[in-house]
Every structure is written in C-alpha cells, then in structure tokens.
CSV table of C-alpha atoms in Angstrom, one decimal:
chain,number,residue,atom,x,y,z
A,7,PHE,CA,0.1,-0.1,-0.1
A,8,VAL,CA,1.1,3.3,-0.6
A,9,TYR,CA,-0.1,6.5,1.0
A,10,LEU,CA,0.6,9.6,-1.5
A,11,SER,CA,-0.1,13.1,-0.7
A,12,LEU,CA,-0.3,15.7,-3.6
A,13,GLU,CA,-0.2,19.5,-3.1
A,14,LEU,CA,-2.0,21.0,-6.4
A,15,PRO,CA,-3.4,24.4,-6.8
A,16,GLY,CA,-7.0,24.4,-6.3
A,17,PRO,CA,-8.3,24.9,-9.8
A,18,HIS,CA,-6.4,22.2,-10.9
A,19,VAL,CA,-8.8,19.6,-8.9
A,20,ASP,CA,-12.6,18.9,-9.9
A,21,VAL,CA,-14.1,17.5,-6.6
A,22,ASN,CA,-17.4,17.2,-8.4
A,23,VAL,CA,-16.8,14.2,-10.6
A,24,HIS,CA,-18.5,11.8,-8.0
A,25,PRO,CA,-21.6,12.5,-5.7
A,26,THR,CA,-20.0,10.8,-2.7
A,27,LYS,CA,-16.4,12.5,-3.5
A,28,LYS,CA,-14.8,9.1,-4.1
A,29,GLU,CA,-13.4,10.1,-7.3
A,30,VAL,CA,-11.7,13.5,-8.3
A,31,ALA,CA,-10.4,14.8,-11.6
A,32,PHE,CA,-7.1,16.5,-12.2
A,33,LEU,CA,-6.4,19.3,-14.9
A,34,HIS,CA,-3.6,17.8,-16.8
A,35,GLU,CA,-4.0,14.4,-15.5
A,36,ASP,CA,-1.8,12.7,-17.9
A,37,ARG,CA,1.2,14.7,-17.0
A,38,LEU,CA,0.5,14.5,-13.2
A,39,CYS,CA,0.5,10.8,-13.6
A,40,SER,CA,3.8,10.8,-15.4
A,41,ALA,CA,5.5,13.0,-13.0
A,42,VAL,CA,4.5,10.6,-10.2
A,43,ALA,CA,5.6,7.5,-12.0
A,44,VAL,CA,9.0,9.2,-12.3
A,45,ALA,CA,9.2,10.2,-8.9
A,46,VAL,CA,8.3,6.7,-7.7
A,47,ARG,CA,10.5,4.9,-10.0
A,48,SER,CA,13.6,7.1,-9.1
A,49,VAL,CA,12.9,6.4,-5.2
A,50,LEU,CA,12.5,2.7,-5.8
A,51,SER,CA,15.4,2.3,-8.5
A,52,SER,CA,17.9,4.1,-5.7
A,53,PHE,CA,17.6,1.1,-3.5
A,54,THR,CA,20.1,-1.6,-4.3
A,55,SER,CA,18.5,-4.6,-2.8
A,56,SER,CA,15.0,-5.7,-2.0
A,57,ARG,CA,13.7,-5.3,1.6
A,58,SER,CA,14.2,-8.7,3.2
A,59,PHE,CA,12.5,-9.8,6.9
A,60,ASP,CA,14.2,-12.4,9.1
A,61,VAL,CA,11.9,-15.0,10.1
A,62,SER,CA,12.8,-17.4,12.8
A,63,SER,CA,10.6,-20.4,14.5
A,64,VAL,CA,10.6,-21.4,18.1
A,65,VAL,CA,11.5,-25.0,18.3
A,66,PRO,CA,11.1,-26.5,21.9
A,67,THR,CA,13.7,-28.6,23.5
A,68,LYS,CA,13.2,-32.2,24.3
A,69,ALA,CA,12.6,-31.6,27.9
A,70,GLU,CA,9.8,-28.9,27.0
A,71,GLU,CA,8.5,-31.4,24.6
A,72,ARG,CA,8.4,-34.0,27.3
A,73,ARG,CA,6.7,-31.6,30.0
A,74,GLU,CA,4.3,-30.7,27.2
A,75,ALA,CA,3.4,-34.3,26.6
A,76,ALA,CA,3.0,-35.1,30.3
A,77,LYS,CA,0.5,-32.1,30.6
A,78,ARG,CA,-1.5,-33.2,27.9
A,79,LYS,CA,-1.6,-36.7,29.1
A,80,GLU,CA,-2.7,-35.5,32.4
A,81,ARG,CA,-5.6,-33.2,30.9
A,82,GLU,CA,-6.7,-36.1,29.0
A,83,LYS,CA,-6.7,-38.4,32.1
A,84,GLU,CA,-8.8,-35.7,34.1
A,85,ASN,CA,-11.1,-35.4,31.2
A,86,SER,CA,-11.5,-38.9,30.9
A,87,LYS,CA,-12.4,-39.1,34.7
A,88,ASP,CA,-15.1,-36.4,34.5
A,89,SER,CA,-16.5,-38.0,31.4
A,90,ASP,CA,-16.9,-41.4,33.4
A,91,ARG,CA,-18.4,-39.6,36.3
A,92,ASP,CA,-21.0,-38.2,34.0
A,93,PHE,CA,-22.1,-41.7,33.0
A,94,GLU,CA,-21.8,-43.4,36.0
A,95,ALA,CA,-25.1,-45.3,37.2
A,96,PRO,CA,-26.3,-43.9,40.5
A,97,PRO,CA,-25.6,-46.4,43.4
A,98,ALA,CA,-28.4,-48.7,44.0
A,99,LYS,CA,-30.8,-48.0,47.0
A,100,LYS,CA,-31.4,-51.1,49.3
A,101,ARG,CA,-34.9,-51.9,49.3
A,102,GLN,CA,-36.5,-52.2,53.0
A,103,PRO,CA,-38.6,-55.5,53.3
A,104,GLN,CA,-42.2,-54.5,53.6
A,105,ALA,CA,-44.6,-55.9,56.0
A,106,PRO,CA,-47.6,-57.9,54.7
A,107,PRO,CA,-50.8,-56.1,54.5
A,108,SER,CA,-53.1,-56.7,57.4
A,109,ALA,CA,-56.2,-58.2,56.9
C-alpha cells in the first residue's frame, strides 16, 4: 500500500466528478501521472536490494516437549475421569422389606 499526498492548486482539482467524492479529476492528469510515476521509479531504483525480513521459528527443546506431553496426558486423564463420572449409574438403593398388608 502507498499513501500519496499531493499538493495542487485548487483550480487543478475537480471534486464534483462523483456524488460521494470517491473520485476526483485533475487538470493535466496525464502529465501529473507521468511525474508521479517518474518520482516513484526514481526513489525505488535508488535502493540496491530488496527489503528482506528475518523469520525464525521457536523449536521447543526435548525437555519442553516431554513436559508438554505429560501435561497433555494429565489433562486427557482428568477429562476421561470427568466423562466417566458423567455416565456412572447412581448407586443402587437397598430395598427395605415391607410388612404384609394386614387383613
């Protein structure tokens, strides 16, 4: 993306081209575009190399991998205990013997 700020004399700009002012017209637009293109090309060609970015990835050590694996295993164990509890049948109630009905 490029942000470009142009300072032009007021009579060289027509803002009434589009009702929402999304477009404007310039007097001598072809010459203006050529001048901007030459200036941008000049600035870009003055650099001898392209921009580069350093990228590095974080690789965990073996000890960190083992700790993470142990944590995952512990979480899985806890989750399985919770899910087992959710599906356990309630303890059976002992029935009290009832006396025969009196006649």
